[in-house]
XYZ file of C-alpha atoms in Angstrom:
734
model
C -31.289 53.635 -24.736
C -32.615 55.968 -22.260
C -34.179 53.809 -20.035
C -30.411 52.321 -20.130
C -28.995 55.453 -19.164
C -31.331 56.354 -16.982
C -31.078 53.073 -14.995
C -27.454 53.679 -15.490
C -27.720 57.631 -13.229
C -29.831 56.068 -11.016
C -27.353 53.143 -9.790
C -24.396 55.629 -9.853
C -26.673 57.927 -7.771
C -27.021 55.144 -5.230
C -23.465 54.169 -5.320
C -22.617 57.482 -3.842
C -25.416 57.937 -1.445
C -24.839 54.211 0.116
C -20.983 55.419 0.569
C -21.825 59.129 1.987
C -24.375 57.263 4.500
C -21.794 54.861 5.319
C -20.004 58.076 6.191
C -22.179 59.785 8.078
C -22.574 56.860 10.536
C -18.462 57.125 11.193
C -19.272 60.690 11.800
C -22.460 61.192 13.366
C -23.405 58.328 14.941
C -22.123 56.482 18.168
C -19.539 53.638 17.059
C -20.607 51.731 19.840
C -23.786 50.336 22.015
C -23.448 51.565 25.831
C -26.605 49.608 27.194
C -26.956 52.033 29.788
C -27.636 54.924 27.894
C -30.502 55.534 26.083
C -30.146 56.250 21.931
C -30.895 60.255 22.573
C -28.249 61.007 25.669
C -25.658 58.814 23.515
C -26.515 61.050 20.239
C -25.197 63.815 22.215
C -22.230 62.403 22.801
C -20.975 61.321 19.621
C -18.326 63.759 19.940
C -16.840 63.614 23.009
C -17.138 60.876 25.621
C -15.310 57.140 24.650
C -18.488 54.948 25.084
C -20.550 57.053 22.889
C -18.042 58.975 20.072
C -17.721 57.975 16.566
C -15.716 55.857 14.812
C -13.997 58.811 13.576
C -13.682 60.258 16.824
C -12.714 56.619 18.368
C -9.707 57.033 16.001
C -8.147 59.947 16.300
C -8.827 60.317 19.666
C -9.474 56.875 21.821
C -6.586 54.809 19.889
C -9.132 52.428 18.027
C -7.068 52.742 15.184
C -8.496 49.754 13.313
C -11.927 51.265 12.673
C -9.856 53.606 10.268
C -9.642 51.340 8.176
C -13.335 51.290 7.659
C -13.728 54.986 7.015
C -10.932 54.271 4.161
C -13.186 52.024 2.696
C -16.052 54.151 2.601
C -14.107 57.163 1.301
C -12.683 54.602 -2.109
C -16.530 53.582 -2.906
C -17.315 56.863 -2.582
C -14.876 57.790 -4.773
C -15.583 54.607 -7.097
C -19.257 56.343 -7.018
C -17.893 58.642 -9.464
C -16.331 56.383 -11.990
C -18.213 55.403 -15.009
C -19.848 52.260 -14.520
C -18.438 49.273 -15.756
C -16.668 46.538 -14.724
C -13.617 48.652 -13.312
C -15.921 50.769 -11.309
C -16.967 46.789 -9.885
C -13.812 45.673 -9.093
C -12.917 48.768 -6.782
C -16.328 48.860 -5.065
C -15.856 44.679 -4.708
C -12.445 45.828 -2.962
C -13.261 48.636 -0.682
C -16.464 46.926 0.363
C -14.608 43.255 1.318
C -11.968 45.606 2.899
C -15.163 46.716 5.300
C -16.603 44.287 5.862
C -13.228 42.595 7.024
C -12.091 45.435 9.467
C -14.873 46.101 10.977
C -16.439 42.552 11.666
C -12.426 41.643 12.513
C -12.003 44.186 14.277
C -15.479 43.219 16.059
C -14.705 39.246 16.568
C -11.063 39.945 17.754
C -10.868 42.484 20.470
C -13.454 42.331 22.845
C -13.945 44.532 26.497
C -10.182 43.260 27.823
C -8.442 43.448 24.177
C -7.794 40.727 22.165
C -9.783 37.897 22.433
C -6.289 35.476 21.180
C -3.547 34.895 22.873
C -1.494 34.424 19.567
C -2.626 37.818 18.844
C -1.312 39.076 22.064
C 1.564 37.708 20.797
C 2.501 39.123 17.598
C 1.064 42.585 18.309
C 1.571 43.088 22.394
C -1.721 43.903 24.657
C -4.241 46.719 23.290
C -4.444 49.224 25.815
C -8.495 49.374 25.582
C -11.095 46.717 24.914
C -14.411 47.479 23.155
C -18.075 46.760 23.818
C -20.690 45.768 21.138
C -21.435 47.785 17.539
C -24.329 50.224 18.180
C -25.831 52.252 15.719
C -22.811 53.734 14.160
C -21.523 50.165 13.858
C -24.766 49.334 11.858
C -25.549 51.323 9.560
C -22.024 51.466 8.320
C -22.470 47.728 8.076
C -25.581 48.243 5.835
C -23.810 50.309 3.770
C -21.177 48.285 2.864
C -23.424 44.952 2.808
C -24.965 47.092 -0.334
C -21.448 48.686 -1.223
C -20.524 44.615 -2.027
C -23.979 43.807 -4.135
C -22.908 47.097 -6.420
C -19.810 45.686 -6.863
C -21.132 42.367 -7.836
C -23.266 43.605 -9.542
C -21.038 46.145 -11.905
C -19.128 42.855 -12.860
C -22.097 41.254 -13.838
C -23.612 39.175 -11.600
C -27.217 39.098 -11.414
C -27.575 40.434 -14.290
C -25.992 43.518 -13.850
C -29.332 44.632 -11.277
C -27.977 46.369 -8.759
C -31.266 46.320 -6.566
C -31.100 42.438 -6.576
C -27.405 41.826 -5.947
C -28.135 44.236 -3.230
C -30.909 42.533 -1.875
C -29.508 38.973 -2.374
C -25.935 40.328 -0.383
C -27.982 42.188 2.194
C -30.784 39.013 2.739
C -27.672 37.362 2.970
C -25.610 38.553 5.465
C -28.936 38.900 7.939
C -29.481 35.254 7.812
C -25.521 34.414 8.455
C -25.418 36.660 11.185
C -28.810 35.961 13.057
C -29.375 32.501 12.223
C -26.139 30.836 10.734
C -24.099 31.926 13.126
C -26.202 31.547 16.679
C -27.229 27.900 15.316
C -23.522 27.369 14.589
C -22.391 28.685 17.965
C -25.255 26.083 19.270
C -24.386 22.822 17.416
C -20.637 23.045 17.748
C -21.280 22.242 21.287
C -22.243 18.695 19.800
C -18.619 17.823 19.130
C -17.192 18.876 22.176
C -16.374 16.938 24.980
C -17.129 17.604 28.800
C -13.807 19.340 28.850
C -14.679 21.365 25.732
C -12.473 19.988 23.440
C -13.411 19.340 20.109
C -14.210 15.390 19.963
C -15.946 14.459 17.198
C -16.544 11.104 19.100
C -18.484 12.934 21.440
C -21.029 13.350 18.865
C -21.195 9.430 18.079
C -21.428 8.543 21.797
C -24.245 10.881 22.837
C -26.514 10.102 19.502
C -25.903 6.220 19.511
C -27.706 5.768 22.540
C -30.698 3.794 22.914
C -33.137 6.570 24.302
C -32.895 8.822 21.016
C -32.942 5.718 18.317
C -34.148 2.906 20.041
C -36.544 0.821 18.308
C -37.697 -1.294 21.508
C -41.279 -0.431 21.113
C -41.801 -2.818 17.916
C -40.530 -5.181 20.166
C -42.785 -5.432 22.683
C -41.051 -2.626 25.010
C -41.749 0.400 26.739
C -41.248 3.060 24.308
C -38.854 3.789 21.401
C -36.440 6.569 20.692
C -37.220 10.121 20.921
C -36.136 10.649 17.324
C -38.383 8.375 15.814
C -41.164 9.699 18.292
C -40.246 13.310 16.370
C -40.457 11.707 13.343
C -43.551 9.867 13.690
C -45.346 12.823 15.085
C -44.097 15.204 13.187
C -44.970 12.675 9.486
C -48.659 12.675 11.326
C -49.183 16.423 12.170
C -48.098 17.389 8.775
C -49.741 15.650 6.645
C -52.962 15.920 9.079
C -52.759 19.987 9.072
C -52.188 20.060 5.264
C -55.369 17.948 4.485
C -57.363 20.110 7.140
C -55.685 23.291 5.718
C -56.613 22.742 2.185
C -60.246 21.730 3.120
C -60.926 24.580 4.998
C -59.710 26.991 2.311
C -61.617 24.920 -0.673
C -64.508 25.818 1.374
C -64.131 29.262 2.144
C -63.102 30.115 -1.588
C -65.326 27.666 -3.508
C -68.402 26.414 -1.443
C -70.865 28.438 -0.054
C -70.710 32.317 0.012
C -72.347 32.684 3.820
C -70.335 30.448 5.427
C -66.967 32.183 3.943
C -66.383 34.907 6.660
C -67.610 32.783 9.466
C -65.067 30.149 8.478
C -62.036 32.147 8.009
C -62.664 33.965 11.101
C -62.615 30.176 12.719
C -60.070 28.813 11.151
C -57.429 31.889 12.331
C -58.551 31.333 15.931
C -55.817 28.823 16.920
C -53.170 30.963 16.065
C -53.826 33.954 18.188
C -54.323 31.381 21.363
C -51.481 31.622 23.754
C -50.107 28.091 23.734
C -50.997 26.749 27.258
C -54.123 27.728 26.487
C -54.729 25.208 23.600
C -53.316 22.589 26.278
C -55.094 23.790 28.882
C -58.459 23.523 27.188
C -57.321 20.475 25.897
C -57.062 18.888 29.361
C -60.366 20.724 30.604
C -61.737 18.343 28.047
C -60.036 15.372 28.142
C -57.741 14.972 30.368
C -58.030 12.772 33.931
C -60.967 14.809 35.773
C -61.989 16.577 31.903
C -65.393 16.660 31.305
C -65.435 13.751 28.755
C -63.585 11.198 30.917
C -66.073 12.020 33.392
C -69.021 11.864 31.299
C -67.716 8.286 30.572
C -67.555 7.643 33.753
C -71.291 8.753 34.641
C -72.653 6.865 31.603
C -70.648 3.854 31.284
C -68.878 3.380 34.536
C -65.601 3.769 32.711
C -62.960 4.944 35.397
C -60.935 7.920 34.377
C -57.310 7.884 32.883
C -54.797 9.114 31.248
C -55.173 7.947 28.031
C -55.606 11.301 26.621
C -52.011 12.016 27.606
C -49.196 10.723 24.856
C -49.044 10.611 21.046
C -52.815 10.963 20.481
C -52.763 14.184 22.633
C -50.012 15.942 21.169
C -51.245 15.073 17.726
C -54.174 16.732 18.458
C -53.192 19.669 20.365
C -50.522 20.258 17.282
C -53.821 19.919 14.634
C -55.382 22.425 16.577
C -52.902 24.928 16.889
C -50.816 24.854 13.270
C -53.587 23.783 10.769
C -54.700 28.158 10.657
C -50.674 27.977 9.120
C -51.642 25.746 6.256
C -54.935 27.524 5.843
C -53.415 30.710 5.280
C -50.927 29.362 2.781
C -53.070 27.408 1.041
C -56.133 30.238 0.678
C -53.629 32.418 -1.548
C -53.019 29.034 -4.055
C -56.887 28.852 -4.169
C -57.118 32.316 -4.796
C -54.936 32.267 -7.167
C -56.373 29.402 -9.987
C -57.575 30.458 -12.816
C -60.984 30.130 -13.566
C -60.243 30.003 -17.108
C -58.119 26.738 -16.875
C -61.568 25.212 -15.044
C -63.564 26.324 -18.170
C -61.523 25.229 -20.649
C -61.723 21.340 -19.216
C -65.112 21.229 -18.624
C -65.795 22.725 -22.245
C -64.315 19.498 -23.067
C -66.740 17.565 -21.869
C -64.844 16.960 -18.120
C -67.345 16.175 -15.101
C -66.796 18.641 -11.734
C -64.777 15.852 -10.101
C -62.117 15.041 -12.896
C -61.704 18.660 -13.553
C -60.647 19.172 -9.804
C -58.737 15.843 -9.970
C -56.499 16.662 -13.156
C -56.556 20.355 -13.348
C -57.358 22.576 -9.922
C -55.554 19.979 -7.870
C -52.266 19.501 -9.812
C -52.275 23.504 -9.617
C -52.308 23.086 -5.637
C -48.783 21.302 -5.385
C -46.603 24.005 -4.292
C -49.001 24.779 -2.138
C -49.283 21.774 -0.472
C -45.508 20.894 -0.751
C -45.195 24.322 1.450
C -48.016 23.871 3.999
C -46.475 20.177 4.359
C -42.769 21.410 5.318
C -43.777 24.547 7.303
C -46.077 21.832 9.208
C -43.624 19.715 9.325
C -40.751 22.265 10.684
C -43.194 23.263 13.403
C -44.414 20.117 14.534
C -40.305 19.111 14.982
C -40.166 22.351 16.590
C -42.862 22.706 18.566
C -42.150 22.382 22.818
C -45.410 23.957 24.357
C -47.723 20.796 23.608
C -45.687 18.136 24.243
C -44.288 19.368 27.592
C -48.091 20.211 27.756
C -49.500 16.480 27.146
C -47.259 14.334 26.149
C -46.812 12.503 28.793
C -44.143 9.914 28.362
C -44.565 10.324 24.927
C -40.811 11.895 24.659
C -40.041 14.224 21.740
C -36.128 15.848 20.584
C -37.568 19.211 21.458
C -38.497 18.437 25.490
C -35.341 16.003 25.673
C -33.432 19.317 24.661
C -35.427 21.571 27.136
C -34.379 19.391 30.284
C -30.442 19.067 28.991
C -30.875 22.282 29.065
C -32.903 23.827 32.494
C -32.519 19.954 34.059
C -30.085 19.112 36.702
C -27.642 17.590 34.372
C -27.080 20.590 32.335
C -25.718 19.017 29.368
C -25.241 21.505 26.518
C -23.483 19.143 24.390
C -26.410 16.441 24.974
C -29.164 18.922 23.750
C -26.569 20.353 20.871
C -26.302 16.834 19.727
C -29.916 16.254 19.518
C -31.155 19.257 17.835
C -28.591 18.575 15.249
C -30.988 15.837 14.728
C -34.166 18.033 14.290
C -32.026 20.040 11.820
C -31.008 17.072 9.829
C -34.993 16.108 9.738
C -35.790 19.388 7.986
C -33.253 19.101 5.784
C -34.303 16.066 4.598
C -37.921 17.455 4.585
C -36.640 20.714 2.645
C -34.703 18.410 -0.272
C -37.653 16.025 -0.418
C -40.089 18.796 -1.440
C -37.507 20.353 -3.588
C -37.507 17.236 -5.278
C -41.172 16.623 -5.929
C -41.909 19.772 -6.943
C -38.942 19.808 -9.687
C -38.919 22.456 -12.471
C -42.632 22.195 -13.234
C -44.322 25.310 -14.046
C -47.325 26.498 -11.689
C -48.106 29.842 -13.135
C -52.256 30.436 -13.006
C -51.689 34.217 -12.825
C -50.806 36.445 -15.925
C -51.004 39.698 -17.390
C -53.856 38.228 -19.441
C -57.590 39.120 -18.265
C -59.567 36.567 -16.128
C -62.779 37.273 -15.458
C -64.087 33.877 -15.409
C -65.765 32.441 -12.473
C -64.145 29.885 -10.197
C -65.678 26.160 -10.177
C -67.910 25.077 -7.858
C -66.885 22.268 -5.635
C -68.060 18.591 -6.640
C -70.536 17.954 -4.512
C -68.764 14.550 -2.904
C -65.553 17.108 -2.713
C -68.155 20.040 -1.087
C -69.651 17.121 1.598
C -66.337 16.290 2.452
C -65.489 19.491 3.696
C -68.303 20.173 5.394
C -68.053 16.583 7.444
C -63.788 16.798 8.252
C -63.851 21.473 8.547
C -67.049 21.160 10.013
C -66.083 19.359 13.388
C -62.493 21.101 13.354
C -64.296 24.339 13.703
C -66.763 23.424 16.236
C -64.000 21.909 18.729
C -62.125 25.190 17.940
C -65.326 27.127 19.536
C -65.973 24.928 22.495
C -61.899 25.548 23.310
C -62.331 29.029 22.986
C -65.503 28.893 25.117
C -63.330 27.283 28.093
C -60.647 29.776 27.856
C -63.286 32.712 27.606
C -65.172 31.420 30.647
C -62.148 30.391 32.862
C -61.695 34.018 33.232
C -64.532 34.967 34.734
C -65.130 31.934 37.740
C -63.469 32.566 40.903
C -61.489 29.046 41.240
C -61.885 26.914 37.797
C -62.911 23.146 39.014
C -64.247 24.218 41.907
C -65.795 27.169 42.674
C -67.902 29.019 39.153
C -68.912 31.856 40.701
C -68.879 35.000 38.065
C -66.100 37.223 39.295
C -64.574 40.231 37.329
C -61.716 39.956 40.188
C -59.040 38.541 38.165
C -59.537 41.330 35.356
C -59.098 44.072 37.878
C -56.237 42.202 39.023
C -54.302 42.455 36.016
C -55.616 45.486 34.104
C -57.224 47.710 36.664
C -57.450 51.205 36.140
C -57.598 54.316 38.680
C -57.870 58.207 38.473
C -55.012 59.916 40.694
C -52.896 63.099 41.888
C -52.193 62.688 38.234
C -54.431 61.269 36.215
C -54.740 57.810 34.862
C -53.006 54.925 36.265
C -52.297 52.258 35.029
C -52.850 49.977 38.189
C -53.077 46.175 36.759
C -50.372 44.088 37.085
C -50.209 42.996 33.457
C -50.385 46.433 31.693
C -46.200 47.143 31.548
C -45.938 43.421 30.073
C -49.434 44.020 28.203
C -47.239 47.320 26.511
C -43.902 45.933 25.930
C -45.085 42.722 24.024
C -47.175 44.868 21.758
C -44.553 47.189 21.154
C -42.161 45.149 20.121
C -44.469 42.711 18.280
C -45.330 45.385 16.048
C -41.778 46.655 15.599
C -40.877 42.917 14.463
C -44.251 42.099 12.439
C -43.313 44.790 9.267
C -40.454 43.797 9.249
C -40.646 40.289 9.442
C -43.134 40.354 6.627
C -40.826 42.544 4.597
C -37.900 40.258 4.580
C -39.790 36.963 4.388
C -41.756 37.993 0.909
C -38.249 39.977 -0.126
C -36.780 36.584 0.306
C -39.497 34.975 -1.795
C -39.200 37.392 -4.573
C -35.473 36.025 -4.825
C -35.555 32.730 -4.802
C -38.520 32.685 -7.436
C -37.025 35.674 -9.548
C -33.320 35.088 -9.342
C -30.838 32.511 -9.942
C -27.620 32.989 -8.237
C -25.026 30.110 -6.568
C -25.524 28.902 -3.328
C -29.295 29.927 -3.547
C -30.164 25.917 -2.253
C -28.380 27.290 1.343
C -29.674 30.559 0.929
C -33.570 29.188 1.151
C -32.359 26.642 4.112
C -30.930 29.162 5.939
C -34.302 31.216 6.090
C -36.155 28.155 7.041
C -33.734 27.134 9.616
C -35.044 29.427 12.552
C -38.000 26.363 12.107
C -35.629 23.914 12.735
C -34.687 24.448 15.642
C -36.896 24.147 19.340
C -37.262 27.983 19.857
C -35.661 27.045 23.602
C -32.639 25.867 21.051
C -32.790 29.271 19.254
C -33.075 31.535 22.375
C -29.996 30.379 24.543
C -27.799 30.103 20.871
C -28.705 34.296 21.084
C -27.664 34.420 24.073
C -23.934 32.543 23.181
C -23.924 34.729 19.909
C -24.830 37.716 21.112
C -23.876 38.309 24.646
C -20.593 39.537 24.286
C -19.003 41.928 21.645
C -18.898 42.485 18.759
C -22.911 42.085 19.083
C -23.511 42.824 22.505
C -27.048 42.787 22.793
C -28.226 40.089 25.553
C -30.679 41.352 27.584
C -32.012 44.338 25.599
C -35.296 44.687 23.676
C -33.402 44.651 20.456
C -32.621 40.651 20.960
C -35.867 40.087 21.663
C -37.850 41.624 18.550
C -34.517 40.324 16.240
C -35.694 36.585 17.636
C -39.172 37.773 16.492
C -38.535 38.373 13.351
C -35.806 35.457 12.372
C -37.943 32.864 14.779
C -41.450 33.771 12.691
C -39.219 34.679 9.070
C -39.918 30.953 7.166
C -44.003 30.994 7.433
C -43.399 34.626 4.793
C -41.093 32.797 2.913
C -42.704 30.341 2.109
C -46.697 31.756 1.674
C -44.606 33.961 -0.253
C -43.026 31.488 -2.296
C -46.095 29.493 -2.804
C -47.996 32.735 -4.330
C -44.513 33.454 -6.769
C -44.761 30.626 -8.459
C -48.076 31.377 -9.567
C -47.619 35.162 -11.178
C -46.397 35.111 -14.845
C -42.878 36.683 -15.038
C -43.949 38.432 -18.151
C -45.766 41.091 -15.226
C -42.332 42.121 -14.365
C -41.007 42.307 -17.721
C -43.573 44.813 -18.887
C -43.519 46.871 -16.502
C -39.566 46.558 -17.110
C -39.875 47.753 -20.418
C -42.429 50.768 -19.373
C -39.204 51.981 -17.728
C -40.001 50.704 -14.190
C -37.017 50.326 -12.296
C -37.100 46.487 -10.329
C -38.063 47.811 -6.743
C -40.838 49.803 -8.500
C -41.960 46.585 -9.974
C -42.026 45.182 -6.608
C -43.775 47.593 -4.984
C -46.517 48.553 -7.496
C -47.345 45.574 -9.618
C -46.003 42.449 -7.573
C -47.162 43.477 -4.239
C -50.350 43.747 -4.570
C -50.782 41.335 -6.278
C -49.319 39.389 -3.394
C -51.770 40.488 -0.587
C -52.693 36.937 0.944
C -49.356 36.114 1.820
C -48.651 39.059 2.870
C -51.680 39.453 5.294
C -50.807 35.561 6.248
C -46.772 36.912 7.124
C -48.062 40.023 9.087
C -50.916 38.490 10.928
C -48.214 35.394 11.677
C -45.659 36.943 13.247
C -47.715 39.614 15.032
C -49.607 37.075 16.976
C -46.868 34.582 17.021
C -44.567 37.518 18.394
C -47.081 37.865 21.205
C -47.795 34.621 22.527
C -43.859 32.989 21.869
C -42.304 31.201 24.803
C -39.603 28.630 24.078
C -37.462 31.167 22.201
C -37.994 34.223 24.409
C -38.012 32.500 27.790
C -34.466 33.198 27.993
C -34.433 36.510 26.729
C -36.465 38.325 29.093
C -35.277 40.529 31.573
C -37.018 42.375 34.302
C -37.436 46.021 31.460
C -38.670 43.636 28.731
C -41.096 40.981 30.887
C -43.592 39.996 27.795
C -47.171 38.843 28.049
C -46.278 34.740 27.949
C -43.784 34.728 30.546
C -45.795 36.409 33.173
C -48.762 34.074 32.584
C -46.542 31.813 32.627
C -45.762 33.466 36.083
C -49.448 33.660 37.090
C -49.652 29.371 35.877
C -46.291 28.768 38.099
C -48.251 30.061 41.571
C -51.507 28.661 40.659
C -53.671 32.008 39.576
C -54.985 30.287 36.498
C -58.126 33.283 36.272
C -55.496 35.775 36.288
C -53.630 33.508 33.505
C -57.266 32.996 31.564
C -58.016 36.290 31.983
C -54.949 37.221 30.382
C -55.601 34.881 27.370
C -58.463 36.516 27.115
C -57.511 39.916 26.347
C -54.583 38.887 24.164
C -57.284 36.719 22.232
C -59.389 39.903 22.272
C -56.582 41.977 21.295
C -55.049 39.758 18.436
C -58.254 39.248 16.710
C -58.752 43.229 16.196
C -54.915 43.531 14.916
C -56.098 40.901 12.226
C -58.922 42.819 11.277
C -57.010 45.628 10.978
C -54.538 44.248 9.095
C -56.688 42.429 6.768
C -58.550 46.022 6.719
C -55.067 48.403 5.904
C -53.499 45.538 3.082
C -57.230 44.637 1.892
C -57.895 41.790 -0.920
C -56.025 40.461 -3.695
C -57.986 41.897 -7.050
C -58.099 39.237 -9.891
C -60.844 40.979 -12.152
C -62.635 37.687 -11.101
C -66.769 36.661 -11.139
C -67.976 35.316 -7.681
C -68.347 31.719 -7.080
C -72.254 30.353 -7.898
C -73.873 29.966 -4.699
C -74.654 26.320 -4.093
C-alpha cells in the first residue's frame, strides 16, 4: 500500500511539473523560430518584438489569438494535477491535452506565412492580419508537455496498466515517429497518386508501375534485363542472407572461438562500418575494375583482356556484403553473448554431442537475432544508393532509378514516389514475414538466477567453417583499407606513386597567425560541423531506439505493429527520397527547419533509428521479465528499473546503437545531400566535391582522417559503456 501511495504521489507531482513546464514555455521562451537569429538573441526578445515573443505576448500584443487555446489547455491540465488520481482526473487531462494539441498543431498547419493556408478558411473567417513562421523552442516544449500529459491522461483512464511512464513514452515516441517519419514519407509518397498537373489520379500510379522497366521479366526469356523491382528484390535477398550468415559466423568465432583472435576479429569486423561509402566502391574498383589489379594480373598471367565483368549484380552484392555484414555482426554478437551456458550444459549432460547441442539448443536460441539481422540487411540493401551508383553498371535498382527521377533532366517526382512505394511494400512484406517466423515463441536466456557456467566451445567442424569463411572476408577488409590509406599519401593514384603529405596539408593544415592557431585547411569547417551534429544525434538516436525496443518487448498496446513498422520505415525509403521528403515536409510552417542544423540532426536520428530498435529488440527477447518484476517489488519505479536493472544488461545493444548512429551520421551521403547548406557543409559532401573535381588524393586523405577519428570514437564508446557482466566464466581456449 505504501508503494502504491508513493507511486500515486510521484505521478501527481509529475503531472503538475509537466503542466507548469508547458506554461513556462508559453511565457519565457520564443514561440517562433526566426532562422536569422541565434537562440541567445531570441531569448532576449521574448517580451518584445513579434518574431521572438513568447506565446502569451503573441496573444496579447501581436494579435495571434489562436495561441491562447494552448495556454488555456495547459492551465486546465495544471488544475487537473491537483485532482485526486483516478478516472475523473484522466478525463480532464485527456480533454486538456487533446484540446491543446488540436489548437497548437491545427493553428500551425492552417496558418501560414501570409495568413490562412486554405481558401475555405478565408471565406469563413476573413483574412488574417498577419501569418506566422515555424514553431520555435517555446512551441516545441509546449508540444512535448502536451504529449506527456496526453499519456498521463490515458494512464489514469486505465490504459497501459495505469503506468504513467509507459503511457507517456508510447505517446511521445508515437508522436515523434508520426512527425519525423510518417508525415514526411507520406508527403513524398502522395505524389505517386497525383498526375502531372498535381491533381488526384490513382490511375496515374498504375500507369507508372505497369511499365516493363519496373516489373519486366524479359531476362528470363533471353532479354537484356529484368525490371528494377525484381533486380532490387533479388539483390536484397542475396545480401540479407549473406550478411546474416557471415555476421553470425564472425560473432560465433569472436565469442566462442580462440580468445587471442577475439579482439582483432572484433576490430576488423567493425572497420567497414566506419568507412565512407565511396571508399568501399573506390577500393573495389581499384581491385576488380577494368584497370584494377585483378584484371591486370589476369592479362599478364593468362592473356585475358580486361573487361567490365565486375560492374553489375556481383559487384553490388560484394560491396553490400562488405558494407552491411558489420551490422549483422553487431546484432548477433549481443545475442550470442546472451545465450545461457546452463542450457548447453544440460544438453551435454544428456550425452548430446557438441554439434547436436549447437543445432538443437544454441541455434534455435539465435532465432530472434537471425531474423532481426536478416530484416536489417534486407532493408539496408533495398535502400542502398552509394554502392549501386558506383559499381552497378547496367544493373539498375529502385534506389538509383528514384535518384535519377528526382535529379535527372526529366524530374518526375510522381515516378520517384511510385518506385518508393514499391520499396515500402517490400519492407512491409519482409517485416510481417519476420513476425510470422518468430511467432510467440519464448527466447529468454538471461534471467535473474545465477549463471556462472562455461560457454560451450564450438564444434570443430563449425569452428573450421567460421575460419574458412570469416578469415578471407576479414583479410579482404584489410586489403581495402590499405588501398584507402595509401591513396592519401601518394601524388596521383594510378600514375604517380611518389609519397607526399600535400593532400593532408590541403585539407587539414594548421598555422600560427597573429592571434594564435589558425585552422588553415579547407576541410576543418566541414569536419567540425559533422562531428558536432553526429555527436548530438548519436545519443538521442540510441536512447530513442532502445526506448522503443523496450516498449515493443515489454508492453502490449493497440497499434503496436504499426508502431514498430513506423520505426523501421526510414530504412525502407532510400536516403535521397528521405532527404527530399524532409524538404517537402519541413520547408513551411509549422515546422520550418530547412537550411538549419536541426533538420540534419533529425535526419540522422530517424534514418539510423531502426538499427537501435532491432538490436534492442533482439536483446530484450533474452531478458526474463522477472528482472523487471523483482525491481518493481522493491519499490522501484518503471524509469528506475529501466535505468538501473535493464539498461546494464543491454550494453551490447547500446554500443551497437551508439556506434552505428555516430559513424553513419559521419559518413552518410544520400540522406543529407539535399539538406546541407554553405553554413552546414558535411564531411561527405566536401569529399564528393573533391571527387567530382578529380582531386582523389585530398578525398582519400580526408577519408583516412575520418577512419582514424571514428575508430577512436568507437573505442571511446565501448570504453565508456563497458561490457555486459553476466557472471560467467570464460570459454576454454581451443
